[in-house]
Amino acid sequence: MPRRVVVTGIGAVSAAGWGVGPLLEALRSGRPLAGSITRFDASRHRTRIAAEVPPAPAAVAAAIPGWRRLSRSDRYAVAAAREALVRAGRFPRGSGPEMGVFFGTSTAGMPECERFHERLQAGAFAPVALLRSQEANGPGDAVARDVGAAGPVESVSSACSSGALALRAALEAIRDGEAAVALAGGSDALCELTHAGFNALRSVDAAPCRPFEEQRAGLTIGEGAAVLVLESEDEAERRGAPVLAEVLGAGASCDAHHMTAPHPQGAGAARAIRAALFDALRDPGDVTWINAHATATPQNELSEWKAIEDVFGARAAAIPVVATKSLTGHLLGAAGAIEALATVDSLVTGMLHPAPEGGLIDPRAPAALVRGGALRLGDVGGRSWVALSTSLAFGGSNAAVLFGAAARAAGV
Amino acid sequence: MKVAVTGIGAVGAFGTGRASLEAVLALGAPAKTAAGRPAPDSRRGWSASPPLLAAAQDLSEWVPQPQARRMSAPSRMAVAAARQALHDAGLPRTGPDSEVPAGVVMSTSWGSAHYTERILDQIRREGPEFVSPFYFTECVANAAAAQVALSLGARGPNITVAQREAGVVLALARGAREIAAGRASVVLAGAADEMTPTLHMILARFGALSLSSDGVARPFDRGRDGLLAAEGATVVVLEPLEAARRRGARVLARVETWGCGFDPTAGPVSWGRETRLLGTRAARSLSSADGPLDAIVSGASGSPSGDRAEASFLQGLKAALGLPVLPPVLAPKGATGEYGGFHVGAAVAAAAGAPVAPPAGFSAPDAELGVEPHRGSLPRCPRRVLVSSCASGGAAAWAVLSGETA
């Protein structure tokens, strides 16, 4: 039997603020976090809203060495990782040779890269120091450096499935004994390139995104980071750590269909979900709810719904579906991580966070979307809840992660 | 499940395909840079050895024009290398045909830097509303992996990793994991990167590039002064050893073991003080593997501090394994340059018995390092090879490849 892997800490930076507290408050109350873009002049962009992270509290900045030299993505990552370790009872003692870091990102240091190019184009001096952490290894490396991790470090940049693929890699590393403890997560900072690019694809809604609604018109870009501390159940028990949830399994696949359009029948997403179920030794009937990718682009939901129907059959329309992006925006390379965090919180509290109340649900994708108010899970089978989180990316890269409730869940 | 490497594909300044890669490895010196792309932007006063460009290579045999025009340069090179690798492995170049889907694991440092720069230009000069959706979809880091999957119908795990110089070894390791766990029938693992004038200028300003007027980098040499920036792609075919044998495939090497680690004393663009401990960690992952190492394919590139880290890693390995001397150390980046993942292609070729010449221009060992490139010839036979790479920023990855006797 492979080692059982549990989550013992979570940390976050989001448009709700710095820390898990404000994020969970926003999630539980169903409060969308999008607002007018301030990071750059959006006046010539087709759409002008995003879910931006507020300025860091002085205490957070002061506590992190080298803060001024970190990129925005790195700052989010390091702050979230520190919080997760503190909550897991591992900071600062969590550092060490057997700690691994598995991190997803898509923009990494692109905001700083934009500043560099802007100066270059203007013929002004462009300091290369802006590019120190430009590549996708930046946030993961910054976290590893900050916490003194000397175990495996793997940065994943598979667009919107990066965070979930990083979790998958971390799960494997703990199971295989390559790391005693792993920080798994993702971080992405809002940048003009991404916003302009998604707008060029006509994939961004001018209003806050409306997953699964008939009138949905695209995504809302968000930014931030989320980190989960993973360790073996034995290790958590040995040190008396709080166990929030169990990571049951993970799967990955590729549509191999189109660079931007998902497979119309959701074949790739269904394969990833089945791979996760197989990895977790679970059946579709075990799944209590789904934290869907749910970007609110017209095509994503149709494809994702086909996948859900394919795997869950007649039960599909009865399974509660959670759409975290309706509140946090789409965190791209960190989306899988923040949605994992939301899922872990629900496994602890037994409450599914709602999307805002809105228009009619698309009859072609009739998901039982949790919205308007939180949904309390029934205490069926002694909290034996199982949650599925899906991440479906550009280029058809899909990932699915399965979480289970801890036997005796600690509070978040 | 044991993992076999059955094919190599490569696109670089040296040409295309395994034979071209092996030829430049046997030569030990960089191929003359093909024309077709602008030279580094010297107007800003940053000079360095010219980059080893691959853009002029004719890839039409591997990527038909209608497909190529929908791809960035890294995607084109990755797809060409993937098809070459499948062909080299005796598999259909249109993609492996198996019930268990094929996976793709690619590494990149910058993705399509050219398209990223184009978008940033469009935003500033024309306005964000003029950004090309095509440039955007191709500038994401995972575009090359996605295009490989799309071209070959690879429906298994599709992962893009990024750990700078260690990325391609990490991709090899991740790919081997997918095969070992039975999650893919075949994995195409490798790297793709392109070198633009701006990127070259940036590397020069970071002090990363060789200033050598003769266009060589001198890994482990006392007078080394930087790396040669290259572009291109390398892809290897991984499959279960038993499956490869069943279909009568020629096995170039087995991937025996793999691992990675991190030196948290490193800065964002430097190497740390504790790389030696990573060598110790690598030695631990080798302990379950059999037999002595016949050679080490080092990630040394000619970078003064990077090669110091590589040497420190190897000293840690040597001490932890209790070796009186290191096995012969090969430094193929002296011939291929940095970026494009050729290092892993070189390691597979070396394990399969291909000759790897000492890097051109090597004149004097660096006494501080205690490591120098092997300057004799190695017996032309399958070898057990450690491939390793220490990245700036702190990451390191390694794998052991064992050549197969035909």
Coordinates of N, CA, C and O in Angstrom, one line a residue, chain B residues 82-214:
Chain B
A82 N 10.5 15.5 -31.9 CA 9.7 14.4 -31.4 C 9.5 13.4 -32.5 O 9.6 12.1 -32.3
R83 N 9.2 13.9 -33.7 CA 9.0 12.9 -34.8 C 10.3 12.2 -35.2 O 10.3 11.0 -35.5
Q84 N 11.4 12.9 -35.1 CA 12.7 12.2 -35.4 C 12.9 11.1 -34.3 O 13.4 10.0 -34.6
A85 N 12.6 11.5 -33.1 CA 12.8 10.5 -32.0 C 12.0 9.3 -32.2 O 12.5 8.1 -32.0
L86 N 10.7 9.5 -32.6 CA 9.9 8.3 -32.9 C 10.4 7.5 -34.0 O 10.4 6.2 -34.0
H87 N 10.8 8.2 -35.1 CA 11.4 7.5 -36.2 C 12.6 6.7 -35.8 O 12.8 5.5 -36.2
D88 N 13.5 7.3 -35.0 CA 14.7 6.7 -34.5 C 14.4 5.4 -33.7 O 15.1 4.5 -33.7
A89 N 13.2 5.5 -33.0 CA 12.8 4.4 -32.1 C 12.1 3.3 -32.9 O 11.7 2.3 -32.3
G90 N 11.9 3.5 -34.2 CA 11.2 2.5 -35.0 C 9.7 2.6 -34.8 O 8.9 1.6 -35.0
L91 N 9.2 3.7 -34.3 CA 7.7 3.9 -34.1 C 7.2 4.8 -35.2 O 8.0 5.6 -35.8
P92 N 5.9 4.8 -35.5 CA 5.4 5.6 -36.5 C 5.6 7.1 -36.2 O 5.3 7.5 -35.0
R93 N 6.1 7.9 -37.1 CA 6.4 9.3 -36.8 C 5.1 10.1 -36.7 O 5.2 11.2 -36.2
T94 N 4.0 9.5 -37.0 CA 2.7 10.1 -36.8 C 2.2 10.0 -35.4 O 1.2 10.6 -35.0
G95 N 2.9 9.2 -34.6 CA 2.6 9.0 -33.2 C 2.4 7.6 -32.8 O 2.0 6.8 -33.7
P96 N 2.8 7.2 -31.6 CA 2.7 5.8 -31.2 C 1.2 5.4 -31.2 O 0.3 6.1 -30.9
D97 N 1.0 4.1 -31.5 CA -0.3 3.6 -31.6 C -0.5 2.6 -30.4 O 0.1 1.5 -30.5
S98 N -1.2 3.0 -29.4 CA -1.3 2.1 -28.2 C -2.6 2.4 -27.5 O -3.1 3.6 -27.5
E99 N -3.1 1.4 -26.8 CA -4.3 1.7 -26.0 C -4.0 2.6 -24.8 O -4.8 3.5 -24.5
V100 N -2.8 2.4 -24.2 CA -2.4 3.3 -23.1 C -1.9 4.6 -23.8 O -1.0 4.5 -24.7
P101 N -2.4 5.7 -23.5 CA -1.9 6.9 -24.2 C -0.5 7.3 -24.0 O 0.1 6.9 -23.0
A102 N 0.0 8.0 -25.0 CA 1.4 8.5 -24.9 C 1.4 9.8 -24.1 O 0.5 10.6 -24.2
G103 N 2.5 10.1 -23.4 CA 2.7 11.3 -22.6 C 3.7 12.2 -23.2 O 4.5 11.7 -24.0
V104 N 3.7 13.4 -22.8 CA 4.7 14.4 -23.2 C 5.2 15.2 -22.0 O 4.4 15.7 -21.2
V105 N 6.5 15.2 -21.8 CA 7.1 16.0 -20.7 C 8.2 16.9 -21.4 O 9.2 16.4 -21.8
M106 N 8.0 18.2 -21.4 CA 9.0 19.1 -22.0 C 9.5 20.1 -20.9 O 8.8 20.4 -20.0
S107 N 10.6 20.6 -21.2 CA 11.2 21.6 -20.3 C 11.5 22.8 -21.2 O 11.8 22.7 -22.4
T108 N 11.3 24.0 -20.6 CA 11.7 25.2 -21.3 C 12.1 26.2 -20.3 O 11.7 26.2 -19.2
S109 N 13.0 27.2 -20.8 CA 13.3 28.3 -19.9 C 12.5 29.5 -20.2 O 12.0 30.2 -19.3
W110 N 12.2 29.7 -21.5 CA 11.5 31.0 -21.9 C 10.3 30.7 -22.8 O 9.7 31.7 -23.2
G111 N 10.1 29.5 -23.1 CA 9.0 29.3 -24.1 C 9.4 30.1 -25.4 O 10.6 30.2 -25.8
S112 N 8.4 30.6 -26.1 CA 8.7 31.4 -27.3 C 9.0 32.8 -26.9 O 8.1 33.7 -26.8
A113 N 10.3 33.0 -26.7 CA 10.7 34.4 -26.3 C 10.4 35.4 -27.4 O 10.0 36.5 -27.1
H114 N 10.5 34.9 -28.6 CA 10.3 35.8 -29.8 C 8.8 36.3 -29.8 O 8.6 37.5 -29.9
Y115 N 7.9 35.4 -29.6 CA 6.5 35.8 -29.6 C 6.1 36.7 -28.4 O 5.3 37.6 -28.4
T116 N 6.8 36.3 -27.2 CA 6.5 37.2 -26.0 C 7.0 38.6 -26.3 O 6.3 39.6 -26.0
E117 N 8.2 38.7 -26.9 CA 8.7 40.1 -27.2 C 7.7 40.8 -28.3 O 7.5 42.0 -28.2
R118 N 7.2 40.0 -29.2 CA 6.3 40.6 -30.2 C 5.1 41.1 -29.6 O 4.6 42.2 -29.9
I119 N 4.5 40.4 -28.6 CA 3.3 40.8 -27.9 C 3.6 42.1 -27.1 O 2.8 43.1 -27.2
L120 N 4.7 42.1 -26.4 CA 5.1 43.3 -25.6 C 5.2 44.5 -26.5 O 4.8 45.6 -26.2
D121 N 5.8 44.3 -27.7 CA 5.9 45.3 -28.7 C 4.5 45.8 -29.2 O 4.3 47.0 -29.3
Q122 N 3.7 44.8 -29.4 CA 2.3 45.2 -29.9 C 1.6 46.0 -28.9 O 0.9 47.0 -29.2
I123 N 1.7 45.6 -27.6 CA 1.0 46.4 -26.6 C 1.5 47.8 -26.5 O 0.8 48.8 -26.4
R124 N 2.9 48.0 -26.6 CA 3.4 49.3 -26.4 C 3.3 50.2 -27.6 O 3.0 51.4 -27.6
R125 N 3.5 49.6 -28.8 CA 3.6 50.4 -30.0 C 2.2 50.6 -30.7 O 1.9 51.6 -31.2
E126 N 1.4 49.5 -30.6 CA 0.1 49.6 -31.3 C -1.1 49.7 -30.4 O -2.1 50.2 -30.7
G127 N -0.9 49.1 -29.2 CA -2.0 49.0 -28.2 C -2.5 47.6 -28.0 O -2.3 46.7 -28.8
P128 N -3.0 47.4 -26.8 CA -3.3 46.0 -26.4 C -4.4 45.3 -27.3 O -4.4 44.1 -27.4
E129 N -5.2 46.2 -27.9 CA -6.3 45.6 -28.8 C -5.7 45.0 -30.0 O -6.4 44.3 -30.8
F130 N -4.4 45.2 -30.3 CA -3.8 44.7 -31.5 C -3.0 43.4 -31.2 O -2.3 42.9 -32.1
V131 N -3.0 42.9 -30.0 CA -2.3 41.7 -29.7 C -2.8 40.5 -30.5 O -4.0 40.3 -30.6
S132 N -1.9 39.8 -31.0 CA -2.2 38.6 -31.9 C -2.6 37.4 -31.0 O -1.8 37.0 -30.2
P133 N -3.8 36.8 -31.2 CA -4.1 35.7 -30.4 C -3.2 34.5 -30.7 O -2.9 33.7 -29.8
F134 N -2.7 34.5 -31.9 CA -1.7 33.4 -32.3 C -0.4 33.5 -31.5 O 0.0 32.5 -30.9
Y135 N 0.1 34.7 -31.4 CA 1.3 34.9 -30.6 C 1.1 34.5 -29.2 O 1.9 33.9 -28.5
F136 N -0.1 34.9 -28.7 CA -0.4 34.6 -27.3 C -0.5 33.1 -27.0 O 0.1 32.6 -26.0
T137 N -1.2 32.3 -27.8 CA -1.3 30.9 -27.5 C 0.0 30.2 -27.7 O 0.3 29.2 -27.0
E138 N 0.9 30.8 -28.5 CA 2.2 30.1 -28.7 C 3.3 30.6 -27.7 O 4.4 30.0 -27.7
C139 N 3.0 31.7 -27.0 CA 4.0 32.2 -26.1 C 3.9 31.5 -24.7 O 4.8 31.7 -23.9
V140 N 2.9 30.8 -24.5 CA 2.8 30.1 -23.1 C 3.8 29.0 -23.1 O 4.2 28.4 -24.1
A141 N 4.3 28.8 -21.9 CA 5.4 27.9 -21.7 C 5.1 26.5 -22.2 O 6.0 25.7 -22.7
N142 N 3.9 26.1 -22.1 CA 3.6 24.7 -22.5 C 3.1 24.5 -24.0 O 2.6 23.5 -24.3
A143 N 3.4 25.6 -24.8 CA 2.9 25.5 -26.2 C 3.7 24.3 -26.9 O 3.0 23.6 -27.7
A144 N 5.0 24.2 -26.7 CA 5.7 23.1 -27.4 C 5.2 21.8 -27.0 O 5.0 20.9 -27.9
A145 N 5.0 21.5 -25.7 CA 4.5 20.2 -25.3 C 3.1 20.0 -25.9 O 2.8 18.8 -26.3
A146 N 2.3 21.0 -25.9 CA 0.9 20.9 -26.5 C 1.0 20.6 -28.0 O 0.3 19.7 -28.5
Q147 N 1.9 21.3 -28.7 CA 2.0 21.0 -30.1 C 2.5 19.6 -30.4 O 2.1 19.0 -31.4
V148 N 3.4 19.1 -29.6 CA 3.9 17.8 -29.8 C 2.7 16.8 -29.6 O 2.5 15.9 -30.4
A149 N 1.9 17.0 -28.5 CA 0.8 16.1 -28.3 C -0.2 16.2 -29.4 O -0.8 15.2 -29.9
L150 N -0.5 17.4 -29.9 CA -1.4 17.6 -31.0 C -1.0 17.0 -32.2 O -1.7 16.3 -33.0
S151 N 0.3 17.1 -32.5 CA 0.9 16.5 -33.8 C 0.9 15.0 -33.7 O 0.8 14.4 -34.8
L152 N 1.0 14.4 -32.6 CA 1.2 13.0 -32.5 C 0.1 12.3 -31.8 O 0.1 11.1 -31.6
G153 N -1.0 13.0 -31.5 CA -2.1 12.3 -30.8 C -1.8 11.8 -29.5 O -2.3 10.7 -29.1
A154 N -0.9 12.4 -28.8 CA -0.4 11.9 -27.4 C -1.4 12.4 -26.4 O -1.4 13.5 -26.0
R155 N -2.2 11.5 -25.9 CA -3.3 11.8 -25.0 C -3.1 11.5 -23.5 O -4.0 11.6 -22.7
G156 N -1.8 11.2 -23.2 CA -1.5 10.9 -21.8 C -1.1 12.2 -21.1 O -1.3 13.3 -21.6
P157 N -0.5 12.1 -19.9 CA -0.1 13.3 -19.2 C 0.8 14.2 -20.1 O 1.6 13.8 -20.8
N158 N 0.5 15.5 -20.0 CA 1.2 16.5 -20.8 C 1.7 17.6 -19.8 O 0.9 18.4 -19.3
I159 N 3.0 17.6 -19.6 CA 3.6 18.4 -18.5 C 4.8 19.2 -19.0 O 5.6 18.7 -19.8
T160 N 4.8 20.4 -18.6 CA 6.0 21.3 -18.9 C 6.6 21.7 -17.6 O 6.0 22.2 -16.7
V161 N 7.9 21.3 -17.5 CA 8.6 21.7 -16.3 C 9.6 22.8 -16.6 O 10.0 23.0 -17.8
A162 N 10.0 23.5 -15.6 CA 10.9 24.7 -15.8 C 11.9 24.7 -14.6 O 11.5 25.1 -13.5
Q163 N 13.1 24.3 -14.8 CA 14.2 24.5 -13.8 C 15.5 24.9 -14.4 O 16.5 24.4 -14.1
R164 N 15.4 25.9 -15.3 CA 16.6 26.4 -16.0 C 17.4 25.2 -16.5 O 16.9 24.3 -17.2
E165 N 18.8 25.2 -16.2 CA 19.7 24.3 -16.8 C 19.4 22.8 -16.4 O 19.7 21.9 -17.1
A166 N 18.7 22.7 -15.2 CA 18.3 21.3 -14.8 C 17.0 20.8 -15.4 O 16.6 19.7 -15.2
G167 N 16.3 21.7 -16.1 CA 15.0 21.3 -16.6 C 14.9 20.1 -17.5 O 14.0 19.3 -17.3
V168 N 15.9 19.9 -18.4 CA 15.7 18.8 -19.3 C 16.0 17.5 -18.6 O 15.4 16.5 -18.9
V169 N 16.9 17.5 -17.6 CA 17.1 16.3 -16.8 C 15.9 16.0 -16.0 O 15.5 14.8 -15.8
L170 N 15.2 17.0 -15.5 CA 14.0 16.8 -14.7 C 12.9 16.3 -15.6 O 12.1 15.5 -15.2
A171 N 12.9 16.8 -16.8 CA 11.9 16.3 -17.8 C 12.1 14.8 -18.1 O 11.1 14.0 -18.1
L172 N 13.3 14.4 -18.2 CA 13.7 13.0 -18.4 C 13.2 12.2 -17.2 O 12.6 11.1 -17.3
A173 N 13.5 12.7 -16.0 CA 13.1 12.0 -14.8 C 11.5 11.9 -14.7 O 11.0 10.9 -14.3
R174 N 10.9 13.0 -14.9 CA 9.4 13.0 -14.9 C 8.8 12.0 -15.9 O 7.9 11.3 -15.6
G175 N 9.4 12.0 -17.1 CA 8.9 11.1 -18.1 C 9.1 9.6 -17.7 O 8.3 8.8 -17.9
A176 N 10.3 9.4 -17.1 CA 10.6 8.0 -16.6 C 9.6 7.6 -15.6 O 9.2 6.4 -15.5
R177 N 9.3 8.5 -14.7 CA 8.3 8.2 -13.6 C 6.9 7.8 -14.2 O 6.3 6.8 -13.8
E178 N 6.5 8.5 -15.3 CA 5.2 8.2 -15.9 C 5.2 6.8 -16.5 O 4.2 6.1 -16.4
I179 N 6.3 6.4 -17.1 CA 6.4 5.1 -17.7 C 6.5 4.1 -16.6 O 5.8 3.0 -16.6
A180 N 7.4 4.3 -15.6 CA 7.5 3.3 -14.5 C 6.2 3.1 -13.7 O 6.0 2.0 -13.3
A181 N 5.4 4.1 -13.7 CA 4.1 3.9 -12.9 C 3.0 3.4 -13.9 O 1.9 3.2 -13.4
G182 N 3.3 3.1 -15.1 CA 2.4 2.6 -16.0 C 1.3 3.5 -16.5 O 0.2 3.2 -16.9
R183 N 1.6 4.8 -16.4 CA 0.6 5.9 -16.8 C 0.7 6.3 -18.2 O -0.1 7.1 -18.7
A184 N 1.7 5.8 -18.9 CA 1.8 6.1 -20.3 C 2.5 5.0 -21.0 O 3.4 4.3 -20.4
S185 N 2.2 4.8 -22.3 CA 2.8 3.7 -23.1 C 4.2 4.2 -23.6 O 5.1 3.4 -23.7
V186 N 4.2 5.4 -23.9 CA 5.4 6.0 -24.5 C 5.4 7.5 -23.9 O 4.4 8.1 -23.7
V187 N 6.6 8.0 -23.5 CA 6.7 9.4 -23.2 C 7.7 10.0 -24.1 O 8.8 9.5 -24.2
L188 N 7.4 11.2 -24.6 CA 8.3 12.0 -25.4 C 8.8 13.0 -24.4 O 8.0 13.9 -23.9
A189 N 10.1 12.9 -24.0 CA 10.6 13.8 -23.0 C 11.8 14.7 -23.6 O 12.6 14.1 -24.3
G190 N 11.8 15.9 -23.2 CA 12.9 16.7 -23.7 C 12.8 18.2 -23.4 O 12.2 18.6 -22.4
A191 N 13.3 19.0 -24.3 CA 13.4 20.5 -24.0 C 13.3 21.2 -25.3 O 13.7 20.7 -26.4
A192 N 12.9 22.4 -25.3 CA 12.9 23.3 -26.5 C 13.1 24.7 -26.0 O 12.4 25.2 -25.1
D193 N 13.9 25.5 -26.7 CA 14.1 26.9 -26.4 C 14.6 27.6 -27.6 O 15.3 27.0 -28.5
E194 N 14.3 28.9 -27.7 CA 14.9 29.7 -28.8 C 15.7 30.8 -28.2 O 15.5 31.2 -27.1
M195 N 16.6 31.3 -29.0 CA 17.4 32.4 -28.6 C 17.2 33.7 -29.5 O 17.4 33.6 -30.7
T196 N 16.7 34.7 -28.9 CA 16.4 35.9 -29.6 C 17.6 36.9 -29.4 O 18.3 36.8 -28.4
P197 N 17.7 37.9 -30.2 CA 18.8 38.9 -29.9 C 18.6 39.6 -28.6 O 19.6 39.8 -27.9
T198 N 17.4 39.9 -28.2 CA 17.1 40.5 -26.9 C 17.5 39.6 -25.7 O 18.2 40.0 -24.8
L199 N 17.2 38.3 -25.9 CA 17.5 37.3 -24.8 C 19.0 37.2 -24.7 O 19.6 37.1 -23.6
H200 N 19.7 37.2 -25.9 CA 21.1 37.0 -25.9 C 21.8 38.2 -25.2 O 22.7 38.1 -24.5
M201 N 21.2 39.4 -25.5 CA 21.7 40.6 -24.9 C 21.5 40.5 -23.4 O 22.4 40.9 -22.6
I202 N 20.4 40.0 -22.9 CA 20.1 39.9 -21.5 C 21.1 39.0 -20.8 O 21.6 39.3 -19.8
L203 N 21.3 37.8 -21.5 CA 22.3 36.9 -20.9 C 23.7 37.5 -20.9 O 24.4 37.3 -19.9
A204 N 24.0 38.3 -21.9 CA 25.3 39.0 -21.9 C 25.4 39.9 -20.7 O 26.4 40.0 -20.0
R205 N 24.3 40.7 -20.5 CA 24.3 41.6 -19.4 C 24.4 41.0 -18.0 O 24.9 41.5 -17.1
F206 N 23.9 39.8 -17.9 CA 24.0 39.0 -16.7 C 25.4 38.4 -16.5 O 25.7 37.8 -15.5
G207 N 26.2 38.6 -17.6 CA 27.6 38.1 -17.5 C 27.6 36.6 -17.7 O 28.6 35.9 -17.3
A208 N 26.6 36.0 -18.3 CA 26.6 34.5 -18.5 C 27.3 34.0 -19.7 O 27.7 32.9 -19.7
L209 N 27.5 34.9 -20.7 CA 28.0 34.4 -22.0 C 29.6 34.5 -22.1 O 30.2 35.4 -21.6
S210 N 30.1 33.5 -22.9 CA 31.5 33.5 -23.2 C 31.8 34.7 -24.1 O 31.0 35.1 -24.9
L211 N 33.0 35.3 -23.8 CA 33.4 36.4 -24.6 C 34.4 36.0 -25.7 O 35.0 36.8 -26.4
S212 N 34.6 34.7 -25.7 CA 35.7 34.1 -26.5 C 35.5 34.5 -28.0 O 34.4 34.4 -28.6
S213 N 36.6 35.0 -28.6 CA 36.5 35.4 -30.0 C 36.5 34.2 -30.9 O 36.1 34.3 -32.1
D214 N 37.0 33.0 -30.4 CA 37.0 31.8 -31.3 C 35.7 31.0 -31.2 O 35.5 30.0 -31.8

